[in-house]
């Protein structure tokens, strides 16, 4: 028995040793240079109390308002551009390389051509440097000298000319400047009512007849698919849609096949050359059939081009959108955020009713929730803005939370767009919160977003005041007023007047009224001194009346009296109700002289309620004979003036 057990043990050990000998050590794993930084970054969340990462190097320049954010951002970018200008203009002074290891992007770029002779190599150099005019001039010199230029190089030149519209490219890294009015914009710029601006609206260059691209193309003895593709894509980009289709016809007549980029451009141009919705769709279908006949496999940009074109096809677009996505998925093409953006834009037009379509957004969110996306299309950056706009229009707070949650997955936040687009997104999201949530939830999000990632406009702050009013939390107004000043809205007259009206409307407990009074006096300072570099506010009868009412409710009679004098200073007329309220406050202190002065102020403004005030003073105050005589004279003057 023992021997059999020992034999079994030896057999097991031998078998185990053979298994160990068969273990294969894996190859060394190669980590990216940013792996450690990425791992560390994944352990940290955004700090809502910290400023944007761009301003953390210099706390003094940490912006506190939206205008400061724009100014500091533009200044920072301007400084970078100035440094790049000097490095590019005087590269010989910046040749020493201090970086270890070498960082190519920190070294001066070669902006001057190194090859002076007229040759194909010199032409390639100018094409790589994106010097359109110089490349065209050199090509003409080669043609005049009888030097042949290869078809590949000529196609590269056509690509360059068509991409930049036969012009030298504009200076890069120039920040987009916006004026002060843009901070109140909560939607995309619109060129016409009901239609969002298109990229083509912003292009100043247009396709010119017989430009250098067409001229060089005409010189080619045997243009190939690449040659036609460059020309067609340039025509579509710069608005020559009919000419693009004519060039495509020439391509087919020459027994050539188009590539996928050519078809994508033509699909984009299809809605521009047809008027009726069904004609636009028929042209798109015809192009897709020709792709199949020519055995050209569509890609993601094809799907997005079709969906973008369907946005211009009305009801036809709604009926064909989902079948198009199904067909593309059958070809193993997964939609990107731009695809979903176009899909939402087909069914949710700004300002249009959403009857029977409210579930489309939910279906889209079911598809994208929890996924991390990478940039694949320029329109990817429009998805979050469009989705939150639909949530705001349909008042769907649940889907808005899902959209915001998707923004935090992976690096989806990179697809939110530039600073202006981020501001639009957060403005819509916060406006929806103010509309649908109670004040506690709104303030939670307010403290999380402001001012670390979002500087709210005066319109959004007005929404916040309405939430305070709805939930009867007016005691928070002084705190909101401090934020208004910090955010640069302390001189927004309509906003300040609304805030004063809320404080003056109902009487609160004494502690709250004291904070209201301090807030009101601080507002008065803004009227007196204004904000640096901004237009001063002007007193209105309503703002003065509200200010007096707030001070009277806090039993600050002397301060209220000083404000009452401002009516005459600024040529404003107080209401009879305000003077009646003031007299009631004076009665509590028994100040007869001030009561008489109040009657004189009322008589000075020739108010119809002056006799009533005189009667109240005569009945409610203990007057001397001289004071009674003075009141009688005022009463006679008032009667004569009537």
Coordinates of C-alpha atoms in Angstrom, one line a residue:
X1 CA 0.0 0.0 0.0
X2 CA 2.8 2.4 1.0
X3 CA 4.8 1.5 -2.2
X4 CA 1.8 2.2 -4.4
X5 CA 1.3 5.6 -2.8
X6 CA 5.0 6.5 -3.2
X7 CA 4.8 5.5 -6.9
X8 CA 1.7 7.6 -7.4
X9 CA 3.5 10.6 -5.7
X10 CA 6.6 10.2 -7.9
X11 CA 4.4 10.0 -11.0
X12 CA 2.6 13.3 -9.9
X13 CA 5.9 15.0 -9.3
X14 CA 7.3 14.0 -12.6
X15 CA 4.2 15.2 -14.4
X16 CA 4.3 18.5 -12.5
X17 CA 8.0 19.0 -13.5
X18 CA 7.1 18.4 -17.1
X19 CA 4.3 21.0 -16.9
X20 CA 6.7 23.5 -15.3
X21 CA 9.2 23.0 -18.1
X22 CA 6.5 23.9 -20.7
X23 CA 5.9 27.3 -19.1
X24 CA 6.6 30.0 -21.7
X25 CA 7.9 33.3 -20.3
X26 CA 5.9 36.2 -22.1
X27 CA 7.8 38.8 -24.1
X28 CA 8.7 42.1 -22.5
X29 CA 5.7 44.4 -22.5
X30 CA 6.4 47.8 -24.0
X31 CA 4.8 50.7 -22.1
X32 CA 4.0 54.0 -23.7
X33 CA 6.0 57.1 -22.5
X34 CA 2.8 58.5 -20.9
X35 CA 1.7 55.3 -19.2
X36 CA 2.8 56.4 -15.7
X37 CA 1.2 59.8 -16.1
X38 CA -2.0 58.2 -17.4
X39 CA -2.1 55.9 -14.4
X40 CA -1.6 58.8 -12.0
X41 CA -4.2 60.9 -13.7
X42 CA -6.8 58.1 -13.4
X43 CA -6.5 58.3 -9.6
X44 CA -7.5 62.0 -9.4
X45 CA -10.8 63.6 -10.1
X46 CA -11.5 67.2 -11.0
X47 CA -11.3 69.6 -8.1
X48 CA -14.4 71.9 -8.3
X49 CA -12.6 74.5 -6.1
X50 CA -9.6 74.8 -8.4
X51 CA -9.2 77.0 -11.5
X52 CA -8.7 75.7 -15.0
X53 CA -5.3 73.9 -15.5
X54 CA -4.2 76.6 -17.9
X55 CA -4.1 79.2 -15.1
X56 CA -2.6 77.2 -12.2
X57 CA 1.0 78.3 -12.9
X58 CA 0.2 81.9 -11.9
X59 CA -2.5 82.2 -9.1
X60 CA -2.5 86.0 -9.6
X61 CA -3.9 85.6 -13.1
X62 CA -6.6 83.1 -12.0
X63 CA -9.8 84.4 -13.7
X64 CA -12.8 85.1 -11.6
X65 CA -15.2 86.2 -14.3
X66 CA -16.1 85.1 -17.8
X67 CA -14.5 88.2 -19.3
X68 CA -11.3 87.6 -17.4
X69 CA -11.3 84.0 -18.6
X70 CA -11.5 85.2 -22.2
X71 CA -8.9 88.0 -21.7
X72 CA -6.3 85.7 -19.9
X73 CA -6.8 82.9 -22.4
X74 CA -6.3 85.3 -25.3
X75 CA -3.3 86.8 -23.6
X76 CA -1.7 83.4 -23.0
X77 CA -2.3 82.3 -26.6
X78 CA -1.0 85.7 -27.9
X79 CA 2.2 85.2 -25.9
X80 CA 2.7 81.8 -27.4
X81 CA 2.1 83.1 -30.9
X82 CA 4.6 86.0 -30.2
X83 CA 7.2 83.5 -29.1
X84 CA 6.6 81.3 -32.2
X85 CA 6.9 84.4 -34.4
X86 CA 10.4 85.2 -33.1
X87 CA 11.5 81.6 -33.2
X88 CA 10.3 81.2 -36.8
X89 CA 11.6 84.6 -37.9
X90 CA 15.0 84.3 -36.4
X91 CA 15.7 80.6 -36.2
X92 CA 19.5 81.0 -36.2
X93 CA 19.3 82.4 -32.6
X94 CA 17.4 79.3 -31.3
X95 CA 19.5 76.4 -32.5
X96 CA 20.9 75.2 -29.1
X97 CA 18.9 72.2 -28.0
X98 CA 18.6 72.1 -24.2
X99 CA 15.9 69.4 -24.1
X100 CA 16.9 65.8 -23.2
X101 CA 15.6 63.8 -25.0
X102 CA 15.2 65.9 -28.1
X103 CA 11.7 67.5 -28.5
X104 CA 11.3 68.4 -32.2
X105 CA 8.2 70.6 -31.7
X106 CA 10.2 73.0 -29.5
X107 CA 12.8 73.6 -32.2
X108 CA 12.3 76.3 -34.9
X109 CA 10.4 75.2 -37.9
X110 CA 12.0 75.6 -41.3
X111 CA 10.0 78.3 -43.0
X112 CA 12.3 79.2 -45.8
X113 CA 13.0 77.0 -48.8
X114 CA 16.4 75.4 -48.8
X115 CA 16.4 74.3 -52.4
X116 CA 16.8 77.3 -54.7
X117 CA 17.1 75.6 -58.0
X118 CA 14.0 75.0 -60.3
X119 CA 13.4 71.3 -59.9
X120 CA 10.9 68.8 -58.8
X121 CA 12.6 68.4 -55.5
X122 CA 12.1 72.1 -54.9
X123 CA 8.5 71.8 -55.8
X124 CA 8.0 68.9 -53.3
X125 CA 9.7 71.0 -50.6
X126 CA 7.3 73.9 -51.1
X127 CA 4.3 71.6 -51.1
X128 CA 5.4 70.1 -47.8
X129 CA 5.9 73.7 -46.4
X130 CA 2.3 74.4 -47.6
X131 CA 3.4 77.4 -49.6
X132 CA 0.6 77.5 -52.2
X133 CA 1.6 80.5 -54.3
X134 CA 5.3 79.6 -54.3
X135 CA 4.5 76.0 -55.3
X136 CA 2.2 77.1 -58.2
X137 CA 4.9 79.6 -59.4
X138 CA 7.6 76.9 -59.3
X139 CA 5.3 74.5 -61.2
X140 CA 4.8 77.1 -63.9
X141 CA 8.5 77.6 -64.2
X142 CA 9.1 73.9 -64.6
X143 CA 6.4 73.8 -67.3
X144 CA 8.0 76.7 -69.2
X145 CA 11.4 75.1 -68.9
X146 CA 10.0 71.9 -70.4
X147 CA 10.9 69.9 -67.3
X148 CA 8.3 67.1 -66.8
X149 CA 6.7 66.8 -63.4
X150 CA 5.5 63.4 -62.2
X151 CA 1.8 62.7 -61.8
X152 CA 2.2 61.9 -58.1
X153 CA 3.8 65.3 -57.4
X154 CA 1.2 67.1 -59.5
X155 CA -1.5 65.4 -57.5
X156 CA 0.1 66.5 -54.3
X157 CA 0.1 70.1 -55.6
X158 CA -3.6 69.7 -56.5
X159 CA -4.3 68.5 -53.0
X160 CA -2.6 71.5 -51.6
X161 CA -4.4 74.0 -53.9
X162 CA -7.8 72.5 -53.4
X163 CA -7.5 72.1 -49.6
X164 CA -6.6 75.8 -49.1
X165 CA -8.8 77.2 -51.9
X166 CA -5.9 78.4 -54.1
X167 CA -4.7 80.7 -51.3
X168 CA -1.8 80.5 -48.8
X169 CA -3.0 79.1 -45.5
X170 CA -3.9 81.6 -42.8
X171 CA -1.7 82.0 -39.7
X172 CA -2.3 79.1 -37.4
X173 CA -3.0 79.1 -33.6
X174 CA -4.8 82.4 -33.8
X175 CA -7.4 82.3 -30.9
X176 CA -10.9 83.1 -31.8
X177 CA -12.0 86.4 -30.4
X178 CA -15.5 87.2 -29.3
X179 CA -17.1 90.3 -27.9
X180 CA -18.9 90.7 -24.6
X181 CA -22.3 89.9 -26.1
X182 CA -21.3 86.3 -26.6
X183 CA -21.4 85.5 -22.9
X184 CA -25.1 85.7 -23.0
X185 CA -25.4 83.4 -26.0
X186 CA -26.8 80.0 -25.1
X187 CA -27.1 78.5 -28.6
X188 CA -25.0 78.2 -31.7
X189 CA -24.6 81.3 -33.8
X190 CA -27.4 81.4 -36.4
X191 CA -27.2 83.0 -39.8
X192 CA -30.9 82.8 -40.5
X193 CA -33.8 82.3 -38.1
X194 CA -34.3 78.6 -37.4
X195 CA -31.1 77.5 -39.2
X196 CA -27.8 76.9 -37.5
X197 CA -24.7 78.3 -39.2
X198 CA -22.9 75.9 -41.5
X199 CA -19.2 75.6 -42.0
X200 CA -19.7 76.9 -45.6
X201 CA -21.1 80.1 -44.2
X202 CA -17.8 80.8 -42.4
X203 CA -15.6 80.2 -45.4
X204 CA -14.6 83.5 -46.9
X205 CA -12.9 81.9 -50.0
X206 CA -15.0 80.6 -52.8
X207 CA -14.2 78.4 -55.8
X208 CA -13.1 80.7 -58.6
X209 CA -13.7 80.0 -62.3
X210 CA -10.5 78.7 -64.0
X211 CA -8.4 78.9 -60.9
X212 CA -4.9 77.3 -60.6
X213 CA -6.4 73.9 -59.7
X214 CA -8.5 73.7 -62.8
X215 CA -5.7 75.1 -65.0
X216 CA -3.1 72.6 -63.7
X217 CA -5.6 69.8 -64.0
X218 CA -6.2 70.7 -67.6
X219 CA -2.5 70.4 -68.3
X220 CA -2.5 66.8 -67.3
X221 CA -2.4 64.4 -70.2
X222 CA -3.8 61.4 -68.3
X223 CA -5.3 62.5 -64.9
X224 CA -5.9 59.6 -62.6
X225 CA -8.5 59.0 -59.8
X226 CA -6.4 61.0 -57.3
X227 CA -6.4 64.0 -59.7
X228 CA -10.2 64.0 -60.1
X229 CA -10.7 63.3 -56.3
X230 CA -8.6 66.4 -55.3
X231 CA -10.5 68.6 -57.7
X232 CA -13.9 67.4 -56.7
X233 CA -13.3 67.6 -53.0
X234 CA -12.0 71.2 -53.5
X235 CA -15.1 72.2 -55.5
X236 CA -17.4 70.8 -52.8
X237 CA -15.4 72.4 -50.0
X238 CA -15.6 75.8 -51.6
X239 CA -19.2 75.7 -52.9
X240 CA -18.9 74.7 -56.5
X241 CA -21.4 71.8 -56.1
X242 CA -22.7 71.6 -59.7
X243 CA -19.2 71.7 -61.1
X244 CA -18.1 68.9 -58.8
X245 CA -20.8 66.6 -60.3
X246 CA -19.8 67.7 -63.8
X247 CA -16.2 66.7 -63.0
X248 CA -17.4 63.4 -61.6
X249 CA -19.2 62.7 -64.9
X250 CA -15.9 63.4 -66.7
X251 CA -14.2 60.9 -64.4
X252 CA -16.7 58.2 -65.4
X253 CA -16.4 59.1 -69.1
X254 CA -12.6 58.5 -68.9
X255 CA -13.3 55.0 -67.7
X256 CA -12.0 55.7 -64.1
X257 CA -13.4 54.7 -60.7
X258 CA -13.8 57.2 -57.9
X259 CA -12.5 56.6 -54.4
X260 CA -14.4 56.8 -51.1
X261 CA -13.3 60.4 -50.4
X262 CA -14.8 61.5 -53.7
X263 CA -18.1 59.8 -53.0
X264 CA -18.2 61.3 -49.5
X265 CA -17.8 64.8 -50.9
X266 CA -20.4 64.2 -53.6
X267 CA -22.9 62.9 -51.0
X268 CA -22.3 66.0 -48.9
X269 CA -23.0 68.2 -51.9
X270 CA -26.2 66.3 -53.0
X271 CA -28.7 68.4 -51.0
X272 CA -27.2 71.5 -52.6
X273 CA -27.9 70.6 -56.2
X274 CA -31.5 69.4 -55.8
X275 CA -34.6 71.2 -54.5
X276 CA -37.1 68.6 -53.5
X277 CA -36.5 66.3 -50.6
X278 CA -37.2 63.1 -52.6
X279 CA -34.9 64.3 -55.4
X280 CA -32.1 64.8 -52.8
X281 CA -32.5 61.4 -51.4
X282 CA -32.7 59.7 -54.9
X283 CA -29.4 61.3 -55.8
X284 CA -27.8 60.1 -52.6
X285 CA -29.1 56.5 -53.2
X286 CA -27.8 56.7 -56.8
X287 CA -24.3 57.6 -55.5
X288 CA -24.4 54.7 -53.0
X289 CA -25.4 52.4 -55.8
X290 CA -22.5 53.6 -57.9
X291 CA -20.2 53.0 -55.0
X292 CA -21.4 49.4 -54.9
X293 CA -21.0 49.0 -58.7
X294 CA -17.4 50.4 -58.6
X295 CA -16.7 48.1 -55.5
X296 CA -15.8 51.1 -53.4
X297 CA -16.3 50.2 -49.7
X298 CA -17.9 52.9 -47.6
X299 CA -16.4 54.1 -44.4
X300 CA -17.5 55.9 -41.3
X301 CA -17.3 59.3 -43.0
X302 CA -19.6 57.9 -45.7
X303 CA -22.2 57.1 -43.1
X304 CA -21.9 60.6 -41.5
X305 CA -22.1 62.3 -44.9
X306 CA -25.4 60.5 -45.7
X307 CA -26.8 61.3 -42.3
X308 CA -25.7 64.9 -42.6
X309 CA -27.3 65.2 -46.0
X310 CA -30.6 63.6 -44.6
X311 CA -30.8 66.6 -42.2
X312 CA -31.7 68.6 -45.3
X313 CA -34.3 66.1 -46.5
X314 CA -37.2 66.8 -44.1
X315 CA -39.6 63.9 -43.6
X316 CA -37.7 61.8 -46.0
X317 CA -34.7 62.0 -43.7
X318 CA -36.7 60.8 -40.7
X319 CA -37.9 57.7 -42.7
X320 CA -34.5 56.8 -44.0
X321 CA -32.1 57.6 -41.1
X322 CA -32.4 54.3 -39.2
X323 CA -32.3 52.1 -42.4
X324 CA -29.1 53.8 -43.3
X325 CA -27.5 53.1 -39.9
X326 CA -28.6 49.5 -40.2
X327 CA -27.1 49.1 -43.6
X328 CA -23.8 50.6 -42.5
X329 CA -23.7 48.3 -39.4
X330 CA -24.2 45.4 -41.8
X331 CA -20.9 46.5 -43.4
X332 CA -19.2 46.6 -39.9
X333 CA -19.3 50.4 -39.7
X334 CA -20.0 51.5 -36.2
X335 CA -21.5 55.0 -35.7
X336 CA -19.4 57.7 -34.0
X337 CA -20.7 60.6 -31.9
X338 CA -21.0 62.6 -35.1
X339 CA -23.4 59.9 -36.5
X340 CA -25.6 60.2 -33.4
X341 CA -25.4 64.0 -33.5
X342 CA -26.8 64.0 -37.1
X343 CA -29.4 61.4 -36.1
X344 CA -30.7 63.6 -33.3
X345 CA -30.6 66.7 -35.5
X346 CA -32.8 64.9 -38.1
X347 CA -35.6 64.2 -35.5
X348 CA -35.1 67.3 -33.3
X349 CA -35.2 70.6 -35.1
X350 CA -34.7 73.7 -33.0
X351 CA -38.0 75.3 -32.3
X352 CA -40.0 72.4 -33.8
X353 CA -42.6 70.3 -31.8
X354 CA -41.4 66.9 -30.7
X355 CA -44.6 64.9 -30.9
X356 CA -43.9 61.2 -30.9
X357 CA -40.1 61.7 -31.0
X358 CA -39.1 61.9 -27.4
X359 CA -37.9 58.3 -27.3
X360 CA -35.2 58.8 -30.0
X361 CA -32.9 60.5 -27.5
X362 CA -33.4 57.7 -25.0
X363 CA -32.6 55.1 -27.7
X364 CA -29.4 57.0 -28.6
X365 CA -28.4 57.3 -25.0
X366 CA -29.0 53.6 -24.5
X367 CA -26.5 53.0 -27.4
X368 CA -23.7 55.3 -26.2
X369 CA -24.0 55.1 -22.4
X370 CA -20.8 53.9 -20.7
X371 CA -18.8 54.0 -23.9
X372 CA -15.5 55.9 -24.4
X373 CA -15.2 57.6 -27.8
X374 CA -12.3 58.8 -29.8
X375 CA -12.3 61.7 -32.3
X376 CA -13.2 60.3 -35.8
X377 CA -15.1 63.1 -37.4
X378 CA -15.0 66.9 -36.9
X379 CA -18.7 66.9 -36.0
X380 CA -18.1 64.6 -33.0
X381 CA -17.7 67.8 -31.0
X382 CA -21.3 68.8 -31.7
X383 CA -22.9 65.7 -30.0
X384 CA -23.0 66.9 -26.4
X385 CA -24.2 70.4 -27.3
X386 CA -27.0 68.9 -29.5
X387 CA -28.0 66.3 -26.9
X388 CA -28.3 68.8 -24.0
X389 CA -30.2 71.2 -26.2
X390 CA -32.8 68.5 -26.9
X391 CA -33.0 67.7 -23.2
X392 CA -33.6 71.4 -22.5
X393 CA -36.3 71.7 -25.2
X394 CA -38.1 68.5 -24.0
X395 CA -37.4 69.3 -20.3
X396 CA -36.0 65.8 -19.9
X397 CA -33.7 66.0 -16.8
X398 CA -33.2 62.3 -16.6
X399 CA -31.6 62.1 -20.1
X400 CA -29.6 65.3 -19.3
X401 CA -28.0 63.5 -16.4
X402 CA -27.1 60.5 -18.7
X403 CA -25.5 62.9 -21.2
X404 CA -23.5 64.5 -18.4
X405 CA -22.5 61.1 -17.1
X406 CA -21.3 60.1 -20.6
X407 CA -19.1 63.1 -20.6
X408 CA -17.2 61.7 -17.7
X409 CA -16.5 58.3 -19.3
X410 CA -12.9 57.8 -20.4
X411 CA -11.7 60.9 -22.3
X412 CA -15.1 61.8 -23.8
X413 CA -14.6 65.3 -22.2
X414 CA -12.2 66.0 -25.0
X415 CA -15.1 65.9 -27.5
X416 CA -16.9 68.7 -25.8
X417 CA -15.3 71.2 -28.1
X418 CA -13.6 74.6 -27.6
X419 CA -14.2 77.0 -24.7
X420 CA -17.2 78.6 -26.4
X421 CA -18.9 75.2 -27.1
X422 CA -18.2 74.1 -23.5
X423 CA -19.9 77.3 -22.3
X424 CA -22.9 76.6 -24.4
X425 CA -23.1 73.0 -23.0
X426 CA -22.9 74.0 -19.4
X427 CA -25.3 76.9 -19.9
X428 CA -28.0 74.6 -21.2
X429 CA -27.4 71.9 -18.6
X430 CA -27.6 74.4 -15.8
X431 CA -30.6 76.1 -17.2
X432 CA -32.4 72.8 -17.3
X433 CA -31.4 72.1 -13.7
X434 CA -32.9 75.5 -12.7
X435 CA -36.1 74.6 -14.5
X436 CA -36.6 71.1 -13.2
X437 CA -34.8 70.6 -9.9
X438 CA -35.2 72.0 -6.4
X439 CA -32.8 74.6 -5.0
X440 CA -30.7 72.1 -3.0
X441 CA -29.9 70.1 -6.1
X442 CA -29.3 73.2 -8.2
X443 CA -26.9 74.7 -5.6
X444 CA -25.0 71.4 -5.5
X445 CA -24.4 71.5 -9.2
X446 CA -23.7 75.2 -9.0
X447 CA -20.9 74.8 -6.5
X448 CA -19.5 71.9 -8.5
X449 CA -19.4 73.7 -11.9
X450 CA -18.9 77.4 -11.0
X451 CA -16.3 78.7 -11.5
X452 CA -14.0 75.7 -12.0
X453 CA -15.4 74.8 -15.5
X454 CA -18.2 77.3 -16.1
X455 CA -18.7 81.0 -15.8
X456 CA -22.5 81.5 -16.0
X457 CA -24.0 84.4 -17.9
X458 CA -26.4 86.9 -16.5
X459 CA -29.3 85.0 -18.0
X460 CA -28.4 81.9 -16.2
X461 CA -27.9 83.8 -12.9
X462 CA -31.4 85.1 -13.4
X463 CA -32.7 81.5 -13.7
X464 CA -30.9 80.8 -10.4
X465 CA -32.7 83.7 -8.8
X466 CA -36.0 82.4 -10.0
X467 CA -35.3 79.0 -8.4
X468 CA -34.6 80.8 -5.1
X469 CA -37.9 82.5 -5.4
X470 CA -39.8 79.4 -6.3
X471 CA -38.4 77.4 -3.4
X472 CA -38.7 80.3 -1.0
X473 CA -35.0 80.4 -0.2
X474 CA -34.6 84.2 -0.6
X475 CA -32.3 84.1 2.5
X476 CA -29.5 82.9 0.0
X477 CA -29.7 86.1 -2.0
X478 CA -26.8 87.9 -0.3
X479 CA -24.6 84.9 -1.0
X480 CA -25.7 84.9 -4.6
X481 CA -25.0 88.7 -4.8
X482 CA -21.4 88.1 -3.8
X483 CA -21.1 85.5 -6.6
X484 CA -22.7 88.0 -9.0
X485 CA -20.0 90.5 -8.3
X486 CA -17.2 88.0 -8.5
X487 CA -18.5 86.7 -11.9
X488 CA -18.6 90.3 -13.3
X489 CA -22.4 90.7 -13.3
X490 CA -22.6 93.3 -10.6
X491 CA -23.3 96.0 -13.2
X492 CA -26.1 94.1 -15.0
X493 CA -29.0 96.5 -14.3
X494 CA -31.9 94.2 -15.0
X495 CA -30.3 91.5 -12.9
X496 CA -29.6 93.8 -10.0
X497 CA -33.1 95.3 -10.1
X498 CA -34.6 91.8 -10.1
X499 CA -32.5 90.9 -7.0
X500 CA -33.7 94.1 -5.2
X501 CA -37.3 93.4 -6.1
X502 CA -37.0 89.9 -4.5
X503 CA -35.5 91.3 -1.3
X504 CA -38.2 94.0 -1.1
X505 CA -41.2 91.9 -1.9
X506 CA -41.8 90.1 1.4
X507 CA -40.6 90.8 4.9
X508 CA -38.4 88.1 6.4
X509 CA -37.2 87.5 9.9
X510 CA -35.0 90.1 11.5
X511 CA -31.7 88.2 10.9
X512 CA -32.4 87.8 7.2
X513 CA -33.5 91.4 6.9
X514 CA -30.2 92.5 8.3
X515 CA -28.3 90.6 5.7
X516 CA -30.7 92.0 3.0
X517 CA -29.9 95.5 4.3
X518 CA -26.1 94.9 4.1
X519 CA -26.6 93.5 0.6
X520 CA -28.7 96.5 -0.5
X521 CA -26.1 99.0 0.7
X522 CA -23.4 97.1 -1.1
X523 CA -25.6 97.3 -4.3
X524 CA -25.8 101.1 -3.7
X525 CA -22.0 101.3 -3.9
X526 CA -22.1 99.6 -7.3
X527 CA -24.5 102.3 -8.5
X528 CA -22.3 105.0 -7.1
X529 CA -18.9 103.8 -8.2
X530 CA -19.6 101.2 -10.8
X531 CA -17.3 98.3 -11.8
X532 CA -13.9 99.1 -13.2
X533 CA -14.0 99.6 -17.0
X534 CA -17.7 99.0 -17.2
X535 CA -20.8 101.2 -17.8
X536 CA -22.3 102.5 -14.6
X537 CA -25.9 101.7 -13.7
X538 CA -28.5 104.4 -13.5
X539 CA -31.1 104.7 -10.7
X540 CA -34.7 104.0 -11.6
X541 CA -37.7 104.8 -9.4
X542 CA -38.3 101.1 -8.9
X543 CA -34.7 100.3 -7.8
X544 CA -34.7 103.3 -5.4
X545 CA -38.1 102.2 -4.0
X546 CA -37.0 98.6 -3.5
X547 CA -33.8 99.7 -1.8
X548 CA -35.7 102.0 0.6
X549 CA -38.2 99.2 1.4
X550 CA -35.4 96.7 2.2
X551 CA -33.7 99.2 4.5
X552 CA -37.0 100.1 6.2
X553 CA -37.8 96.4 6.8
X554 CA -34.4 96.1 8.6
X555 CA -35.2 99.2 10.6
X556 CA -32.4 101.1 9.0
X557 CA -34.5 104.3 8.8
X558 CA -31.6 106.7 8.6
X559 CA -30.0 104.8 5.7
X560 CA -33.4 104.6 4.0
X561 CA -33.8 108.4 4.5
X562 CA -30.5 109.0 2.6
X563 CA -31.7 106.8 -0.2
X564 CA -35.0 108.7 -0.3
X565 CA -33.1 111.9 -1.0
X566 CA -31.7 110.3 -4.2
X567 CA -35.1 110.5 -5.8
X568 CA -34.8 114.3 -6.2
X569 CA -31.0 114.0 -7.1
X570 CA -31.7 111.6 -10.0
X571 CA -35.1 113.2 -11.1
X572 CA -37.1 110.2 -10.0
X573 CA -40.6 110.2 -8.4
X574 CA -41.3 108.0 -5.4
X575 CA -44.6 106.1 -5.2
X576 CA -47.3 107.1 -2.7
X577 CA -47.2 103.5 -1.3
X578 CA -43.5 104.0 -0.5
X579 CA -44.0 107.3 1.3
X580 CA -46.9 105.8 3.2
X581 CA -44.7 102.9 4.3
X582 CA -42.0 105.3 5.3
X583 CA -44.4 107.4 7.4
X584 CA -45.4 104.2 9.3
X585 CA -41.8 103.6 10.1
X586 CA -41.3 107.2 11.3
X587 CA -44.4 106.8 13.5
X588 CA -42.8 104.0 15.4
X589 CA -39.9 106.2 16.4
X590 CA -42.1 109.3 17.0
X591 CA -39.8 111.6 14.9
X592 CA -42.2 114.6 14.1
X593 CA -39.6 116.6 12.3
X594 CA -38.8 113.8 9.9
X595 CA -42.5 113.2 9.3
X596 CA -42.9 116.9 8.3
X597 CA -39.9 116.6 6.0
X598 CA -41.5 113.5 4.4
X599 CA -44.7 115.5 3.8
X600 CA -42.6 118.3 2.2
X601 CA -40.9 115.8 -0.1
X602 CA -44.3 114.5 -1.2
X603 CA -45.6 118.0 -1.8
X604 CA -42.4 118.8 -3.8
X605 CA -43.2 116.0 -6.2
X606 CA -46.8 117.1 -6.3
X607 CA -48.0 113.6 -5.5
X608 CA -51.8 113.1 -5.4
X609 CA -51.4 111.3 -2.0
X610 CA -49.9 114.4 -0.3
X611 CA -53.2 115.4 1.4
X612 CA -53.6 111.9 2.8
X613 CA -50.1 112.1 4.3
X614 CA -50.9 115.4 5.8
X615 CA -54.0 114.0 7.4
X616 CA -52.1 111.0 8.8
X617 CA -49.4 113.3 10.4
X618 CA -52.1 115.5 11.9
X619 CA -53.8 112.5 13.4
X620 CA -50.9 110.3 14.4
X621 CA -48.4 112.8 15.7
X622 CA -48.4 115.3 18.6
X623 CA -47.8 118.6 16.8
X624 CA -46.9 122.1 18.0
X625 CA -48.9 125.1 16.7
X626 CA -46.1 126.1 14.4
X627 CA -46.1 122.6 12.9
X628 CA -49.8 122.5 12.5
X629 CA -49.6 125.9 10.7
X630 CA -47.0 124.6 8.4
X631 CA -49.1 121.5 7.5
X632 CA -52.1 123.8 6.9
X633 CA -50.1 125.9 4.5
X634 CA -48.8 122.8 2.7
X635 CA -52.4 121.5 2.4
X636 CA -53.5 124.8 0.9
X637 CA -50.6 124.8 -1.6
X638 CA -51.5 121.3 -2.6
X639 CA -55.2 122.1 -3.1
X640 CA -54.3 125.2 -5.2
X641 CA -51.9 123.2 -7.4
X642 CA -54.6 120.7 -8.1

